[in-house]
Amino acid sequence: MRTAVFTIASRNYFAFVRTLMKSLEKTNPQWDRFVGVADEIGEEFEKLPKNFNYISLKEMNLPESEKMIFRYTILEFNTAIKPFVFKLLFNKMGYDRVIYLDPDIYVYEPLTEIEKAFDRGNNIILTPHLTGLWHDIWLPNEE
């Protein structure tokens, strides 16, 4: 089974991206790593050493991409392009399993539970951001 793992980020988040990808290279080296870039990929990025492949906006084949870019904030745009990266990795690149991780995550050990869930026949695996009540002075909520 071919597995791809990806994240999506704008250029201002690439320090996080590089950290995530290094952690995945150590913990899950069997997975192919991709970054959907929500900006144009400039020369400065092409020259950097990397352990992942870029997916450009053009490769994502966004419908009315200029309208999307204009309509959304950068955070909303990063979220809005996610299904197009999934579609590209599954349909065009032929991966059997595709995993998305936020760019500000660090993976400390192999994600074997995810692989086991796929092996049991699950097509989709969702993981929560929170698994219990959150108590702090900022009062965040799940909404």
mmCIF file of C-alpha atoms in Angstrom:
data_model
loop_
_atom_site.group_PDB
_atom_site.id
_atom_site.type_symbol
_atom_site.label_atom_id
_atom_site.label_comp_id
_atom_site.label_asym_id
_atom_site.label_seq_id
_atom_site.Cartn_x
_atom_site.Cartn_y
_atom_site.Cartn_z
ATOM 1 C CA MET A 1 0.000 0.000 0.000
ATOM 2 C CA ARG A 2 1.377 3.371 -1.025
ATOM 3 C CA THR A 3 0.963 6.037 1.649
ATOM 4 C CA ALA A 4 1.368 9.785 1.303
ATOM 5 C CA VAL A 5 1.383 12.263 4.151
ATOM 6 C CA PHE A 6 0.948 15.960 3.498
ATOM 7 C CA THR A 7 0.510 19.318 5.037
ATOM 8 C CA ILE A 8 -0.509 22.672 3.618
ATOM 9 C CA ALA A 9 1.222 25.937 4.353
ATOM 10 C CA SER A 10 2.003 29.420 3.189
ATOM 11 C CA ARG A 11 5.621 30.529 3.016
ATOM 12 C CA ASN A 12 5.470 32.197 6.424
ATOM 13 C CA TYR A 13 4.861 28.752 7.979
ATOM 14 C CA PHE A 14 7.767 26.922 6.392
ATOM 15 C CA ALA A 15 9.814 26.707 9.597
ATOM 16 C CA PHE A 16 6.985 24.576 10.990
ATOM 17 C CA VAL A 17 6.759 22.578 7.768
ATOM 18 C CA ARG A 18 10.445 21.700 7.819
ATOM 19 C CA THR A 19 10.194 20.577 11.457
ATOM 20 C CA LEU A 20 7.135 18.410 10.747
ATOM 21 C CA MET A 21 8.759 16.818 7.714
ATOM 22 C CA LYS A 22 11.989 16.057 9.596
ATOM 23 C CA SER A 23 9.971 14.380 12.345
ATOM 24 C CA LEU A 24 8.059 12.301 9.780
ATOM 25 C CA GLU A 25 11.264 11.314 8.021
ATOM 26 C CA LYS A 26 12.577 9.926 11.333
ATOM 27 C CA THR A 27 9.389 8.256 12.540
ATOM 28 C CA ASN A 28 7.599 7.172 9.357
ATOM 29 C CA PRO A 29 10.246 7.054 6.607
ATOM 30 C CA GLN A 30 8.147 4.668 4.498
ATOM 31 C CA TRP A 31 5.601 7.417 3.762
ATOM 32 C CA ASP A 32 6.041 9.848 0.883
ATOM 33 C CA ARG A 33 5.945 13.432 2.157
ATOM 34 C CA PHE A 34 4.279 16.373 0.402
ATOM 35 C CA VAL A 35 3.596 20.040 1.070
ATOM 36 C CA GLY A 36 0.732 21.814 -0.623
ATOM 37 C CA VAL A 37 1.992 25.365 -0.986
ATOM 38 C CA ALA A 38 -0.655 28.078 -0.667
ATOM 39 C CA ASP A 39 1.700 30.620 -2.256
ATOM 40 C CA GLU A 40 3.779 30.651 -5.389
ATOM 41 C CA ILE A 41 6.902 28.528 -5.095
ATOM 42 C CA GLY A 42 9.767 30.924 -5.657
ATOM 43 C CA GLU A 43 13.424 30.296 -6.408
ATOM 44 C CA GLU A 44 14.327 30.785 -2.760
ATOM 45 C CA PHE A 45 12.300 27.690 -1.897
ATOM 46 C CA GLU A 46 13.439 25.596 -4.828
ATOM 47 C CA LYS A 47 17.070 26.053 -3.728
ATOM 48 C CA LEU A 48 16.509 24.914 -0.128
ATOM 49 C CA PRO A 49 17.362 21.319 0.733
ATOM 50 C CA LYS A 50 14.192 19.391 1.438
ATOM 51 C CA ASN A 51 12.966 15.924 2.317
ATOM 52 C CA PHE A 52 9.526 16.360 0.758
ATOM 53 C CA ASN A 53 7.881 17.258 -2.533
ATOM 54 C CA TYR A 54 6.062 20.477 -3.253
ATOM 55 C CA ILE A 55 2.549 20.560 -4.658
ATOM 56 C CA SER A 56 1.960 23.874 -6.369
ATOM 57 C CA LEU A 57 -1.322 25.719 -6.735
ATOM 58 C CA LYS A 58 -1.224 24.964 -10.446
ATOM 59 C CA GLU A 59 -0.925 21.211 -9.790
ATOM 60 C CA MET A 60 -3.952 21.367 -7.475
ATOM 61 C CA ASN A 61 -6.140 22.400 -10.418
ATOM 62 C CA LEU A 62 -8.269 24.751 -8.329
ATOM 63 C CA PRO A 63 -11.510 25.909 -9.936
ATOM 64 C CA GLU A 64 -11.442 29.688 -10.309
ATOM 65 C CA SER A 65 -8.253 29.943 -8.277
ATOM 66 C CA GLU A 66 -7.999 33.727 -8.595
ATOM 67 C CA LYS A 67 -11.460 34.136 -7.081
ATOM 68 C CA MET A 68 -10.550 31.772 -4.244
ATOM 69 C CA ILE A 69 -7.356 33.671 -3.491
ATOM 70 C CA PHE A 70 -9.243 36.971 -3.463
ATOM 71 C CA ARG A 71 -12.220 35.704 -1.463
ATOM 72 C CA TYR A 72 -10.436 33.931 1.410
ATOM 73 C CA THR A 73 -8.047 35.041 4.125
ATOM 74 C CA ILE A 74 -4.743 33.184 3.965
ATOM 75 C CA LEU A 75 -5.832 30.859 6.779
ATOM 76 C CA GLU A 76 -9.148 30.121 5.045
ATOM 77 C CA PHE A 77 -7.358 29.577 1.741
ATOM 78 C CA ASN A 78 -4.949 27.077 3.300
ATOM 79 C CA THR A 79 -7.989 25.148 4.540
ATOM 80 C CA ALA A 80 -9.968 25.492 1.310
ATOM 81 C CA ILE A 81 -7.293 23.844 -0.855
ATOM 82 C CA LYS A 82 -7.036 20.709 1.296
ATOM 83 C CA PRO A 83 -9.608 18.618 -0.652
ATOM 84 C CA PHE A 84 -7.817 19.410 -3.919
ATOM 85 C CA VAL A 85 -4.542 18.049 -2.535
ATOM 86 C CA PHE A 86 -6.326 14.888 -1.346
ATOM 87 C CA LYS A 87 -7.841 14.476 -4.805
ATOM 88 C CA LEU A 88 -4.467 14.966 -6.503
ATOM 89 C CA LEU A 89 -2.694 12.444 -4.277
ATOM 90 C CA PHE A 90 -5.430 9.814 -4.600
ATOM 91 C CA ASN A 91 -6.539 10.217 -8.209
ATOM 92 C CA LYS A 92 -3.590 11.589 -10.132
ATOM 93 C CA MET A 93 -0.665 10.241 -8.116
ATOM 94 C CA GLY A 94 -2.315 6.925 -7.253
ATOM 95 C CA TYR A 95 -1.784 6.723 -3.500
ATOM 96 C CA ASP A 96 -3.841 4.166 -1.590
ATOM 97 C CA ARG A 97 -3.672 6.036 1.713
ATOM 98 C CA VAL A 98 -3.374 9.759 2.276
ATOM 99 C CA ILE A 99 -2.785 11.404 5.638
ATOM 100 C CA TYR A 100 -3.061 15.101 6.398
ATOM 101 C CA LEU A 101 -1.268 16.716 9.354
ATOM 102 C CA ASP A 102 -1.290 20.381 10.346
ATOM 103 C CA PRO A 103 2.098 21.977 9.721
ATOM 104 C CA ASP A 104 2.680 22.893 13.373
ATOM 105 C CA ILE A 105 2.794 19.267 14.551
ATOM 106 C CA TYR A 106 5.868 17.306 15.612
ATOM 107 C CA VAL A 107 5.659 13.503 15.371
ATOM 108 C CA TYR A 108 7.625 11.759 18.129
ATOM 109 C CA GLU A 109 7.028 8.111 17.264
ATOM 110 C CA PRO A 110 5.694 6.019 14.372
ATOM 111 C CA LEU A 111 1.995 6.532 13.708
ATOM 112 C CA THR A 112 1.278 2.812 13.786
ATOM 113 C CA GLU A 113 -2.288 3.242 15.082
ATOM 114 C CA ILE A 114 -3.167 5.103 11.899
ATOM 115 C CA GLU A 115 -1.664 2.352 9.761
ATOM 116 C CA LYS A 116 -3.512 -0.309 11.785
ATOM 117 C CA ALA A 117 -6.792 1.557 11.315
ATOM 118 C CA PHE A 118 -6.224 1.602 7.547
ATOM 119 C CA ASP A 119 -5.299 -2.098 7.634
ATOM 120 C CA ARG A 120 -8.623 -2.848 9.367
ATOM 121 C CA GLY A 121 -10.397 -1.383 6.338
ATOM 122 C CA ASN A 122 -11.109 2.148 7.505
ATOM 123 C CA ASN A 123 -11.199 4.609 4.623
ATOM 124 C CA ILE A 124 -11.234 7.748 6.745
ATOM 125 C CA ILE A 125 -9.632 8.358 10.123
ATOM 126 C CA LEU A 126 -10.373 11.541 12.034
ATOM 127 C CA THR A 127 -8.402 12.635 15.049
ATOM 128 C CA PRO A 128 -9.628 15.308 17.454
ATOM 129 C CA HIS A 129 -7.694 18.428 18.399
ATOM 130 C CA LEU A 130 -8.881 18.043 21.994
ATOM 131 C CA THR A 131 -9.667 14.856 23.904
ATOM 132 C CA GLY A 132 -10.838 16.392 27.152
ATOM 133 C CA LEU A 133 -11.935 19.591 28.777
ATOM 134 C CA TRP A 134 -9.603 22.539 28.408
ATOM 135 C CA HIS A 135 -9.136 24.700 31.475
ATOM 136 C CA ASP A 136 -7.147 27.880 31.152
ATOM 137 C CA ILE A 137 -7.607 31.617 31.461
ATOM 138 C CA TRP A 138 -8.212 32.157 27.720
ATOM 139 C CA LEU A 139 -11.383 30.052 27.728
ATOM 140 C CA PRO A 140 -11.093 28.429 24.284
ATOM 141 C CA ASN A 141 -13.988 26.349 23.048
ATOM 142 C CA GLU A 142 -14.437 23.720 20.369
ATOM 143 C CA GLU A 143 -16.596 25.964 18.186
#
